PDB file of C-alpha atoms and ligand atoms in Angstrom:
ATOM      1  CA  MET O  11      25.893  32.364 -38.108  1.00  0.00           C
ATOM      2  CA  THR O  12      28.536  30.021 -39.390  1.00  0.00           C
ATOM      3  CA  PHE O  13      27.716  26.373 -40.052  1.00  0.00           C
ATOM      4  CA  GLU O  14      29.852  23.346 -40.913  1.00  0.00           C
ATOM      5  CA  THR O  15      27.287  20.839 -42.088  1.00  0.00           C
ATOM      6  CA  ILE O  16      24.721  23.002 -43.839  1.00  0.00           C
ATOM      7  CA  LEU O  17      24.693  25.946 -46.282  1.00  0.00           C
ATOM      8  CA  LEU O  18      22.297  28.829 -45.750  1.00  0.00           C
ATOM      9  CA  ASP O  19      21.110  31.141 -48.433  1.00  0.00           C
ATOM     10  CA  LYS O  20      18.338  33.774 -48.678  1.00  0.00           C
ATOM     11  CA  GLN O  21      16.785  35.122 -51.832  1.00  0.00           C
ATOM     12  CA  GLU O  22      13.634  37.242 -52.256  1.00  0.00           C
ATOM     13  CA  GLY O  23      11.828  36.059 -49.165  1.00  0.00           C
ATOM     14  CA  VAL O  24      12.910  32.412 -49.395  1.00  0.00           C
ATOM     15  CA  ALA O  25      15.574  30.812 -47.265  1.00  0.00           C
ATOM     16  CA  PHE O  26      17.375  27.666 -48.373  1.00  0.00           C
ATOM     17  CA  ILE O  27      18.952  25.210 -45.917  1.00  0.00           C
ATOM     18  CA  THR O  28      21.161  22.843 -47.947  1.00  0.00           C
ATOM     19  CA  LEU O  29      22.372  19.714 -46.140  1.00  0.00           C
ATOM     20  CA  ASN O  30      26.108  19.550 -46.867  1.00  0.00           C
ATOM     21  CA  ARG O  31      27.856  16.369 -45.867  1.00  0.00           C
ATOM     22  CA  PRO O  32      28.539  14.972 -49.323  1.00  0.00           C
ATOM     23  CA  GLU O  33      31.073  12.477 -48.054  1.00  0.00           C
ATOM     24  CA  ALA O  34      28.295  10.768 -46.038  1.00  0.00           C
ATOM     25  CA  LEU O  35      25.309  11.291 -48.433  1.00  0.00           C
ATOM     26  CA  ASN O  36      24.158  14.027 -45.917  1.00  0.00           C
ATOM     27  CA  ALA O  37      23.795  11.501 -43.105  1.00  0.00           C
ATOM     28  CA  LEU O  38      22.293  13.280 -40.106  1.00  0.00           C
ATOM     29  CA  ASN O  39      24.900  13.422 -37.399  1.00  0.00           C
ATOM     30  CA  ALA O  40      24.414  15.342 -34.173  1.00  0.00           C
ATOM     31  CA  ALA O  41      26.105  18.478 -35.552  1.00  0.00           C
ATOM     32  CA  LEU O  42      23.915  18.568 -38.659  1.00  0.00           C
ATOM     33  CA  LEU O  43      20.713  18.121 -36.685  1.00  0.00           C
ATOM     34  CA  SER O  44      21.682  20.850 -34.324  1.00  0.00           C
ATOM     35  CA  GLU O  45      22.625  23.216 -37.141  1.00  0.00           C
ATOM     36  CA  VAL O  46      19.367  22.527 -38.989  1.00  0.00           C
ATOM     37  CA  GLY O  47      17.453  23.286 -35.779  1.00  0.00           C
ATOM     38  CA  GLU O  48      19.441  26.466 -35.153  1.00  0.00           C
ATOM     39  CA  ALA O  49      18.910  27.701 -38.689  1.00  0.00           C
ATOM     40  CA  LEU O  50      15.192  26.959 -38.661  1.00  0.00           C
ATOM     41  CA  LEU O  51      14.656  28.838 -35.380  1.00  0.00           C
ATOM     42  CA  SER O  52      16.563  31.821 -36.570  1.00  0.00           C
ATOM     43  CA  LEU O  53      14.842  31.943 -40.015  1.00  0.00           C
ATOM     44  CA  ASP O  54      11.423  31.710 -38.329  1.00  0.00           C
ATOM     45  CA  LYS O  55      12.234  34.999 -36.579  1.00  0.00           C
ATOM     46  CA  ASP O  56      13.743  36.659 -39.686  1.00  0.00           C
ATOM     47  CA  ASP O  57      11.382  39.330 -41.110  1.00  0.00           C
ATOM     48  CA  ASP O  58      13.000  38.937 -44.572  1.00  0.00           C
ATOM     49  CA  VAL O  59      11.945  35.270 -44.804  1.00  0.00           C
ATOM     50  CA  GLY O  60       8.428  34.109 -45.717  1.00  0.00           C
ATOM     51  CA  ALA O  61       9.157  30.471 -46.565  1.00  0.00           C
ATOM     52  CA  ILE O  62      11.978  28.007 -45.922  1.00  0.00           C
ATOM     53  CA  VAL O  63      13.253  25.191 -48.162  1.00  0.00           C
ATOM     54  CA  ILE O  64      15.338  22.257 -46.919  1.00  0.00           C
ATOM     55  CA  THR O  65      17.248  20.378 -49.637  1.00  0.00           C
ATOM     56  CA  GLY O  66      20.247  18.156 -50.131  1.00  0.00           C
ATOM     57  CA  SER O  67      22.347  17.202 -53.134  1.00  0.00           C
ATOM     58  CA  GLU O  68      21.216  15.612 -56.390  1.00  0.00           C
ATOM     59  CA  LYS O  69      22.304  12.154 -55.146  1.00  0.00           C
ATOM     60  CA  ALA O  70      20.962  12.398 -51.665  1.00  0.00           C
ATOM     61  CA  PHE O  71      18.547  14.503 -49.656  1.00  0.00           C
ATOM     62  CA  ALA O  72      19.857  12.540 -46.669  1.00  0.00           C
ATOM     63  CA  ALA O  73      20.679   8.838 -46.327  1.00  0.00           C
ATOM     64  CA  GLY O  74      19.495   8.642 -42.749  1.00  0.00           C
ATOM     65  CA  ALA O  75      20.868   9.162 -39.274  1.00  0.00           C
ATOM     66  CA  ASP O  76      24.596   8.798 -39.128  1.00  0.00           C
ATOM     67  CA  ILE O  77      25.093   5.044 -38.622  1.00  0.00           C
ATOM     68  CA  LYS O  78      28.823   5.480 -37.902  1.00  0.00           C
ATOM     69  CA  GLU O  79      28.075   7.880 -35.041  1.00  0.00           C
ATOM     70  CA  MET O  80      25.490   5.526 -33.464  1.00  0.00           C
ATOM     71  CA  ALA O  81      26.928   2.051 -34.139  1.00  0.00           C
ATOM     72  CA  GLU O  82      28.725   1.513 -30.816  1.00  0.00           C
ATOM     73  CA  GLN O  83      26.359   3.383 -28.530  1.00  0.00           C
ATOM     74  CA  SER O  84      24.586   1.503 -25.685  1.00  0.00           C
ATOM     75  CA  PHE O  85      20.935   1.537 -24.820  1.00  0.00           C
ATOM     76  CA  ALA O  86      21.651   3.763 -21.813  1.00  0.00           C
ATOM     77  CA  GLU O  87      23.597   6.232 -23.915  1.00  0.00           C
ATOM     78  CA  VAL O  88      20.999   6.660 -26.714  1.00  0.00           C
ATOM     79  CA  LEU O  89      18.224   6.849 -24.116  1.00  0.00           C
ATOM     80  CA  LYS O  90      19.984   9.613 -22.180  1.00  0.00           C
ATOM     81  CA  GLU O  91      21.084  11.478 -25.327  1.00  0.00           C
ATOM     82  CA  ASP O  92      17.556  11.203 -26.945  1.00  0.00           C
ATOM     83  CA  LYS O  93      19.056  12.940 -29.934  1.00  0.00           C
ATOM     84  CA  PHE O  94      16.023  13.150 -32.219  1.00  0.00           C
ATOM     85  CA  ALA O  95      13.794  14.815 -29.624  1.00  0.00           C
ATOM     86  CA  ALA O  96      15.211  18.272 -30.139  1.00  0.00           C
ATOM     87  CA  ILE O  97      14.720  18.468 -33.915  1.00  0.00           C
ATOM     88  CA  ASN O  98      11.101  17.274 -33.649  1.00  0.00           C
ATOM     89  CA  ALA O  99      10.532  20.012 -31.009  1.00  0.00           C
ATOM     90  CA  VAL O 100      12.052  22.602 -33.361  1.00  0.00           C
ATOM     91  CA  PHE O 101       9.716  21.569 -36.210  1.00  0.00           C
ATOM     92  CA  ALA O 102       6.746  21.807 -33.836  1.00  0.00           C
ATOM     93  CA  ALA O 103       7.756  25.394 -32.975  1.00  0.00           C
ATOM     94  CA  ILE O 104       8.262  26.743 -36.521  1.00  0.00           C
ATOM     95  CA  HIS O 105       5.473  29.024 -37.719  1.00  0.00           C
ATOM     96  CA  LYS O 106       6.597  29.587 -41.314  1.00  0.00           C
ATOM     97  CA  PRO O 107       6.089  27.008 -44.058  1.00  0.00           C
ATOM     98  CA  VAL O 108       9.002  24.574 -44.550  1.00  0.00           C
ATOM     99  CA  ILE O 109       9.223  22.740 -47.876  1.00  0.00           C
ATOM    100  CA  ALA O 110      11.423  19.661 -48.451  1.00  0.00           C
ATOM    101  CA  ALA O 111      13.003  19.613 -51.922  1.00  0.00           C
ATOM    102  CA  VAL O 112      14.051  15.964 -52.309  1.00  0.00           C
ATOM    103  CA  SER O 113      16.380  14.590 -54.951  1.00  0.00           C
ATOM    104  CA  GLY O 114      17.938  11.109 -54.629  1.00  0.00           C
ATOM    105  CA  TYR O 115      17.894   9.195 -51.412  1.00  0.00           C
ATOM    106  CA  ALA O 116      15.657  10.238 -48.493  1.00  0.00           C
ATOM    107  CA  LEU O 117      16.152   7.215 -46.243  1.00  0.00           C
ATOM    108  CA  GLY O 118      15.564   6.650 -42.548  1.00  0.00           C
ATOM    109  CA  GLY O 119      16.113   9.979 -40.792  1.00  0.00           C
ATOM    110  CA  GLY O 120      16.268  11.602 -44.235  1.00  0.00           C
ATOM    111  CA  CYS O 121      12.715  10.477 -45.026  1.00  0.00           C
ATOM    112  CA  GLU O 122      11.733  11.524 -41.500  1.00  0.00           C
ATOM    113  CA  LEU O 123      13.272  14.970 -41.899  1.00  0.00           C
ATOM    114  CA  ALA O 124      11.397  15.443 -45.212  1.00  0.00           C
ATOM    115  CA  MET O 125       8.142  14.375 -43.533  1.00  0.00           C
ATOM    116  CA  ALA O 126       8.728  16.796 -40.668  1.00  0.00           C
ATOM    117  CA  CYS O 127       8.541  19.578 -43.285  1.00  0.00           C
ATOM    118  CA  ASP O 128       5.105  20.891 -44.312  1.00  0.00           C
ATOM    119  CA  PHE O 129       5.190  19.275 -47.756  1.00  0.00           C
ATOM    120  CA  ILE O 130       7.588  17.505 -50.030  1.00  0.00           C
ATOM    121  CA  ILE O 131       8.395  18.287 -53.651  1.00  0.00           C
ATOM    122  CA  ALA O 132      10.241  15.339 -55.178  1.00  0.00           C
ATOM    123  CA  ALA O 133      12.640  15.170 -58.108  1.00  0.00           C
ATOM    124  CA  GLU O 134      12.016  12.249 -60.480  1.00  0.00           C
ATOM    125  CA  SER O 135      15.144  10.698 -58.934  1.00  0.00           C
ATOM    126  CA  ALA O 136      13.799  10.760 -55.358  1.00  0.00           C
ATOM    127  CA  LYS O 137      13.794   7.467 -53.410  1.00  0.00           C
ATOM    128  CA  PHE O 138      12.118   7.229 -50.008  1.00  0.00           C
ATOM    129  CA  GLY O 139      12.449   4.530 -47.425  1.00  0.00           C
ATOM    130  CA  GLN O 140      12.680   3.552 -43.771  1.00  0.00           C
ATOM    131  CA  PRO O 141      15.407   0.895 -43.906  1.00  0.00           C
ATOM    132  CA  GLU O 142      16.158   0.943 -40.144  1.00  0.00           C
ATOM    133  CA  ILE O 143      14.750  -2.606 -39.741  1.00  0.00           C
ATOM    134  CA  LYS O 144      17.722  -3.868 -41.802  1.00  0.00           C
ATOM    135  CA  LEU O 145      20.022  -2.337 -39.171  1.00  0.00           C
ATOM    136  CA  GLY O 146      18.260  -4.092 -36.306  1.00  0.00           C
ATOM    137  CA  VAL O 147      16.379  -1.028 -35.162  1.00  0.00           C
ATOM    138  CA  ILE O 148      13.248   0.919 -36.098  1.00  0.00           C
ATOM    139  CA  PRO O 149      12.657   4.488 -37.221  1.00  0.00           C
ATOM    140  CA  GLY O 150      13.552   6.913 -34.470  1.00  0.00           C
ATOM    141  CA  MET O 151      12.800  10.413 -35.780  1.00  0.00           C
ATOM    142  CA  GLY O 152       9.105  10.040 -36.490  1.00  0.00           C
ATOM    143  CA  GLY O 153       8.889   7.448 -39.294  1.00  0.00           C
ATOM    144  CA  SER O 154       6.497   5.014 -37.683  1.00  0.00           C
ATOM    145  CA  GLN O 155       4.157   7.899 -36.705  1.00  0.00           C
ATOM    146  CA  ARG O 156       4.328  10.400 -39.545  1.00  0.00           C
ATOM    147  CA  LEU O 157       4.595   7.902 -42.425  1.00  0.00           C
ATOM    148  CA  THR O 158       1.544   5.980 -41.080  1.00  0.00           C
ATOM    149  CA  ARG O 159      -0.489   9.168 -40.761  1.00  0.00           C
ATOM    150  CA  ILE O 160       0.521  10.285 -44.304  1.00  0.00           C
ATOM    151  CA  ILE O 161       0.236   7.092 -46.349  1.00  0.00           C
ATOM    152  CA  GLY O 162      -1.900   4.806 -44.145  1.00  0.00           C
ATOM    153  CA  LYS O 163      -1.169   1.656 -42.139  1.00  0.00           C
ATOM    154  CA  SER O 164      -0.835  -0.939 -44.849  1.00  0.00           C
ATOM    155  CA  LYS O 165       1.786   0.885 -46.927  1.00  0.00           C
ATOM    156  CA  ALA O 166       3.603   2.213 -43.897  1.00  0.00           C
ATOM    157  CA  MET O 167       3.881  -1.322 -42.474  1.00  0.00           C
ATOM    158  CA  ASP O 168       5.163  -2.519 -45.862  1.00  0.00           C
ATOM    159  CA  MET O 169       7.813   0.200 -45.860  1.00  0.00           C
ATOM    160  CA  ILE O 170       8.844  -0.119 -42.246  1.00  0.00           C
ATOM    161  CA  LEU O 171       8.826  -3.957 -42.020  1.00  0.00           C
ATOM    162  CA  THR O 172      10.590  -4.614 -45.319  1.00  0.00           C
ATOM    163  CA  GLY O 173      12.860  -1.578 -45.419  1.00  0.00           C
ATOM    164  CA  ARG O 174      12.247  -1.253 -49.156  1.00  0.00           C
ATOM    165  CA  MET O 175      12.485   2.000 -51.136  1.00  0.00           C
ATOM    166  CA  MET O 176       9.673   3.789 -52.869  1.00  0.00           C
ATOM    167  CA  ASP O 177      10.357   5.775 -56.039  1.00  0.00           C
ATOM    168  CA  ALA O 178       8.964   9.272 -56.663  1.00  0.00           C
ATOM    169  CA  ALA O 179       5.951   8.022 -58.666  1.00  0.00           C
ATOM    170  CA  GLU O 180       4.922   5.590 -55.877  1.00  0.00           C
ATOM    171  CA  ALA O 181       5.481   8.273 -53.269  1.00  0.00           C
ATOM    172  CA  GLU O 182       3.230  10.649 -55.196  1.00  0.00           C
ATOM    173  CA  ARG O 183       0.488   8.011 -55.567  1.00  0.00           C
ATOM    174  CA  ALA O 184       0.731   7.339 -51.841  1.00  0.00           C
ATOM    175  CA  GLY O 185       0.374  11.038 -50.967  1.00  0.00           C
ATOM    176  CA  LEU O 186       3.883  11.282 -49.450  1.00  0.00           C
ATOM    177  CA  VAL O 187       4.926  13.927 -51.951  1.00  0.00           C
ATOM    178  CA  SER O 188       2.810  16.690 -53.319  1.00  0.00           C
ATOM    179  CA  ARG O 189       4.441  17.051 -56.764  1.00  0.00           C
ATOM    180  CA  ILE O 190       7.162  15.501 -58.859  1.00  0.00           C
ATOM    181  CA  VAL O 191       9.358  17.681 -61.048  1.00  0.00           C
ATOM    182  CA  PRO O 192      12.296  16.919 -63.452  1.00  0.00           C
ATOM    183  CA  THR O 193      15.432  16.345 -61.398  1.00  0.00           C
ATOM    184  CA  GLU O 194      17.457  19.098 -63.035  1.00  0.00           C
ATOM    185  CA  ASP O 195      14.639  21.629 -62.419  1.00  0.00           C
ATOM    186  CA  LEU O 196      13.935  20.762 -58.768  1.00  0.00           C
ATOM    187  CA  ILE O 197      15.369  23.945 -57.179  1.00  0.00           C
ATOM    188  CA  GLU O 198      13.851  26.234 -59.849  1.00  0.00           C
ATOM    189  CA  HIS O 199      10.383  24.709 -59.267  1.00  0.00           C
ATOM    190  CA  VAL O 200      10.662  24.738 -55.490  1.00  0.00           C
ATOM    191  CA  THR O 201      11.989  28.313 -55.504  1.00  0.00           C
ATOM    192  CA  GLU O 202       8.955  29.413 -57.545  1.00  0.00           C
ATOM    193  CA  ILE O 203       6.547  27.642 -55.172  1.00  0.00           C
ATOM    194  CA  ALA O 204       8.230  29.004 -52.052  1.00  0.00           C
ATOM    195  CA  ARG O 205       8.428  32.537 -53.452  1.00  0.00           C
ATOM    196  CA  GLY O 206       4.698  32.426 -54.220  1.00  0.00           C
ATOM    197  CA  ILE O 207       4.002  31.534 -50.599  1.00  0.00           C
ATOM    198  CA  ALA O 208       6.458  34.153 -49.330  1.00  0.00           C
ATOM    199  CA  HIS O 209       4.511  36.867 -51.158  1.00  0.00           C
ATOM    200  CA  LEU O 210       1.219  35.949 -49.409  1.00  0.00           C
ATOM    201  CA  SER O 211       0.008  37.437 -46.135  1.00  0.00           C
ATOM    202  CA  LEU O 212       2.240  35.882 -43.413  1.00  0.00           C
ATOM    203  CA  PRO O 213      -0.516  35.860 -40.732  1.00  0.00           C
ATOM    204  CA  SER O 214      -2.777  33.889 -43.040  1.00  0.00           C
ATOM    205  CA  VAL O 215       0.050  31.536 -44.070  1.00  0.00           C
ATOM    206  CA  ILE O 216       1.008  30.848 -40.432  1.00  0.00           C
ATOM    207  CA  LEU O 217      -2.619  30.166 -39.465  1.00  0.00           C
ATOM    208  CA  ALA O 218      -3.253  28.042 -42.548  1.00  0.00           C
ATOM    209  CA  LYS O 219      -0.322  25.858 -41.523  1.00  0.00           C
ATOM    210  CA  GLU O 220      -1.529  25.677 -37.936  1.00  0.00           C
ATOM    211  CA  ALA O 221      -5.093  24.767 -38.910  1.00  0.00           C
ATOM    212  CA  THR O 222      -3.937  22.083 -41.406  1.00  0.00           C
ATOM    213  CA  ASN O 223      -1.636  20.516 -38.838  1.00  0.00           C
ATOM    214  CA  ARG O 224      -4.496  20.550 -36.320  1.00  0.00           C
ATOM    215  CA  ALA O 225      -6.315  17.988 -38.580  1.00  0.00           C
ATOM    216  CA  LEU O 226      -3.704  15.413 -37.578  1.00  0.00           C
ATOM    217  CA  GLU O 227      -4.039  16.151 -33.874  1.00  0.00           C
ATOM    218  CA  THR O 228      -7.746  16.516 -33.078  1.00  0.00           C
ATOM    219  CA  THR O 229     -11.336  15.356 -33.791  1.00  0.00           C
ATOM    220  CA  LEU O 230     -13.217  16.603 -36.860  1.00  0.00           C
ATOM    221  CA  THR O 231     -15.669  18.517 -34.696  1.00  0.00           C
ATOM    222  CA  GLU O 232     -12.926  20.354 -32.749  1.00  0.00           C
ATOM    223  CA  GLY O 233     -10.882  20.847 -35.893  1.00  0.00           C
ATOM    224  CA  LEU O 234     -13.804  22.441 -37.729  1.00  0.00           C
ATOM    225  CA  ILE O 235     -14.452  24.797 -34.802  1.00  0.00           C
ATOM    226  CA  PHE O 236     -10.745  25.681 -34.700  1.00  0.00           C
ATOM    227  CA  GLU O 237     -10.698  26.398 -38.415  1.00  0.00           C
ATOM    228  CA  ARG O 238     -13.765  28.674 -38.299  1.00  0.00           C
ATOM    229  CA  ARG O 239     -12.352  30.643 -35.353  1.00  0.00           C
ATOM    230  CA  VAL O 240      -9.064  31.107 -37.243  1.00  0.00           C
ATOM    231  CA  PHE O 241     -10.968  32.124 -40.371  1.00  0.00           C
ATOM    232  CA  HIS O 242     -12.899  34.707 -38.325  1.00  0.00           C
ATOM    233  CA  SER O 243      -9.812  36.020 -36.648  1.00  0.00           C
ATOM    234  CA  LEU O 244      -8.191  36.845 -39.978  1.00  0.00           C
ATOM    235  CA  PHE O 245     -10.884  39.509 -40.528  1.00  0.00           C
ATOM    236  CA  ALA O 246      -8.945  41.506 -37.890  1.00  0.00           C
ATOM    237  CA  THR O 247      -5.999  41.874 -40.318  1.00  0.00           C
ATOM    238  CA  ASN O 248      -5.355  44.655 -42.815  1.00  0.00           C
ATOM    239  CA  ASP O 249      -4.274  41.960 -45.280  1.00  0.00           C
ATOM    240  CA  GLN O 250      -7.768  40.462 -45.355  1.00  0.00           C
ATOM    241  CA  LYS O 251      -9.170  43.848 -46.415  1.00  0.00           C
ATOM    242  CA  GLU O 252      -6.373  44.290 -48.928  1.00  0.00           C
ATOM    243  CA  GLY O 253      -6.759  40.727 -50.391  1.00  0.00           C
ATOM    244  CA  MET O 254     -10.500  40.933 -50.875  1.00  0.00           C
ATOM    245  CA  ASN O 255     -10.527  44.544 -52.130  1.00  0.00           C
ATOM    246  CA  ALA O 256      -7.729  43.724 -54.563  1.00  0.00           C
ATOM    247  CA  PHE O 257      -9.839  40.883 -55.983  1.00  0.00           C
ATOM    248  CA  ILE O 258     -12.867  43.129 -56.339  1.00  0.00           C
ATOM    249  CA  GLU O 259     -10.736  45.912 -57.946  1.00  0.00           C
ATOM    250  CA  LYS O 260      -9.092  43.337 -60.270  1.00  0.00           C
ATOM    251  CA  ARG O 261      -5.508  44.154 -59.127  1.00  0.00           C
ATOM    252  CA  GLN O 262      -2.706  42.256 -57.342  1.00  0.00           C
ATOM    253  CA  PRO O 263      -2.852  42.567 -53.566  1.00  0.00           C
ATOM    254  CA  GLN O 264      -0.019  44.323 -51.674  1.00  0.00           C
ATOM    255  CA  PHE O 265       0.188  42.428 -48.406  1.00  0.00           C
ATOM    256  CA  LYS O 266       1.920  44.111 -45.434  1.00  0.00           C
ATOM    257  CA  ASN O 267       1.800  41.141 -43.040  1.00  0.00           C
ATOM    258  CA  SER O 268      -0.374  43.083 -40.692  1.00  0.00           C
TER     259      SER O 268
HETATM  260  N1  CAA K 312      25.300   7.048 -42.031  1.00  0.00           N
HETATM  261  C1  CAA K 312      26.640   7.137 -42.153  1.00  0.00           C
HETATM  262  N2  CAA K 312      27.290   7.083 -43.347  1.00  0.00           N
HETATM  263  C2  CAA K 312      26.507   6.866 -44.453  1.00  0.00           C
HETATM  264  C3  CAA K 312      25.137   6.710 -44.364  1.00  0.00           C
HETATM  265  C4  CAA K 312      24.535   6.815 -43.068  1.00  0.00           C
HETATM  266  N3  CAA K 312      23.205   6.697 -42.896  1.00  0.00           N
HETATM  267  N4  CAA K 312      24.670   6.470 -45.625  1.00  0.00           N
HETATM  268  C5  CAA K 312      25.728   6.498 -46.430  1.00  0.00           C
HETATM  269  N5  CAA K 312      26.863   6.747 -45.729  1.00  0.00           N
HETATM  270  C6  CAA K 312      28.258   6.844 -46.232  1.00  0.00           C
HETATM  271  C7  CAA K 312      28.813   5.487 -46.577  1.00  0.00           C
HETATM  272  O1  CAA K 312      29.250   4.801 -45.464  1.00  0.00           O
HETATM  273  C8  CAA K 312      29.864   5.921 -47.576  1.00  0.00           C
HETATM  274  O2  CAA K 312      30.982   6.320 -46.811  1.00  0.00           O
HETATM  275  P1  CAA K 312      32.476   5.762 -47.185  1.00  0.00           P
HETATM  276  O3  CAA K 312      32.736   6.203 -48.550  1.00  0.00           O
HETATM  277  O4  CAA K 312      33.331   6.355 -46.118  1.00  0.00           O
HETATM  278  O5  CAA K 312      32.343   4.261 -47.100  1.00  0.00           O
HETATM  279  C9  CAA K 312      29.281   7.107 -48.270  1.00  0.00           C
HETATM  280  O6  CAA K 312      28.237   7.597 -47.404  1.00  0.00           O
HETATM  281  C10 CAA K 312      28.635   6.749 -49.597  1.00  0.00           C
HETATM  282  O7  CAA K 312      27.705   5.690 -49.386  1.00  0.00           O
HETATM  283  P2  CAA K 312      27.666   4.343 -50.214  1.00  0.00           P
HETATM  284  O8  CAA K 312      29.028   4.013 -50.670  1.00  0.00           O
HETATM  285  O9  CAA K 312      26.926   3.322 -49.417  1.00  0.00           O
HETATM  286  O10 CAA K 312      26.829   4.824 -51.474  1.00  0.00           O
HETATM  287  P3  CAA K 312      25.915   3.928 -52.453  1.00  0.00           P
HETATM  288  O11 CAA K 312      25.549   4.807 -53.602  1.00  0.00           O
HETATM  289  O12 CAA K 312      26.605   2.653 -52.738  1.00  0.00           O
HETATM  290  O13 CAA K 312      24.570   3.566 -51.602  1.00  0.00           O
HETATM  291  C11 CAA K 312      22.752   4.099 -50.110  1.00  0.00           C
HETATM  292  C12 CAA K 312      23.738   4.601 -51.213  1.00  0.00           C
HETATM  293  C13 CAA K 312      21.798   2.995 -50.665  1.00  0.00           C
HETATM  294  C14 CAA K 312      21.912   5.292 -49.617  1.00  0.00           C
HETATM  295  C15 CAA K 312      23.595   3.503 -48.933  1.00  0.00           C
HETATM  296  O14 CAA K 312      24.584   4.429 -48.576  1.00  0.00           O
HETATM  297  C16 CAA K 312      22.791   3.162 -47.731  1.00  0.00           C
HETATM  298  O15 CAA K 312      22.072   2.210 -47.700  1.00  0.00           O
HETATM  299  N6  CAA K 312      22.879   4.024 -46.662  1.00  0.00           N
HETATM  300  C17 CAA K 312      22.274   3.780 -45.378  1.00  0.00           C
HETATM  301  C18 CAA K 312      20.764   3.999 -45.442  1.00  0.00           C
HETATM  302  C19 CAA K 312      20.187   3.702 -44.062  1.00  0.00           C
HETATM  303  O16 CAA K 312      20.199   2.574 -43.557  1.00  0.00           O
HETATM  304  N7  CAA K 312      19.610   4.734 -43.436  1.00  0.00           N
HETATM  305  C20 CAA K 312      18.964   4.614 -42.134  1.00  0.00           C
HETATM  306  C21 CAA K 312      19.927   5.072 -41.043  1.00  0.00           C
HETATM  307  S1  CAA K 312      19.301   4.799 -39.421  1.00  0.00           S
HETATM  308  C22 CAA K 312      18.222   6.077 -39.104  1.00  0.00           C
HETATM  309  O17 CAA K 312      18.012   6.911 -39.971  1.00  0.00           O
HETATM  310  C23 CAA K 312      17.493   6.075 -37.777  1.00  0.00           C
HETATM  311  C24 CAA K 312      16.406   7.049 -37.698  1.00  0.00           C
HETATM  312  O18 CAA K 312      15.227   6.725 -37.856  1.00  0.00           O
HETATM  313  C25 CAA K 312      16.638   8.436 -37.338  1.00  0.00           C
END
């Protein structure tokens, strides 16, 4: 696979997708969104990959959808193109964990891309925002829906109606990011976290992700039943026997993803 707007790297079970349009602070144009989608789908099928990291540059994870690409489009054109539908569909189809490693700006579509990932690790320099209102539009890649579910209505309304930015500390307090790390150590920390996940049993990782996502989509009663059935089903795997026996025998488990 050759890409023009992203870089792809794989090391010890972890794949890194690096957004690479430095001249536009990694603004998400159609080519970049399509390449991210293509890379994710292919890495999800790659047996050498157990976890995926999406990152940008130190200055910008991504400064939003590409304003220059959209500025002159008509209502009929954007409606027909519906360009953010495909990437949301890709994220919904990915089984493996996807971690956003955010340094610098994650604005508009950049914040939405980070939120489409399973969790966000932020550098101290990270800044999140949904500034679309200042452009005369609203978030279009999930911001009004995912941000509200993650940080609650009051703070999401504040962000979306004012277009202001949130720094990493506020984002952590609000539950938007799971951890903050020193900016210069972002990739090292995220690599360690992703590698830890990649060494676990893939069937349990896939089902843990699915069960956790189910919490956002269903009632508590249905979600609890779903979780228990998934828990029960994992007793059909060799890795459950290996994981529990390794604990009892005081050794590290050797998972075989079976
Ligand atoms: N689209 C296209 N180009 C962008 C861009 C974007 N979203 N963000 C930055 N750029 C370009 C700039 O135009 C500039 O290019 P030129 O050198 O050719 O002029 C280059 O990247 C560097 O940007 P700045 O000079 O503006 O850098 P800065 O450090 O002064 O400011 C910033 C950084 C605060 C992030 C500022 O660039 C900015 O406000 N960007 C736009 C943020 C935004 O409004 N995002 C929402 C987009 S709409 C959207 O995302 C819809 C959706 O929901 C999917």
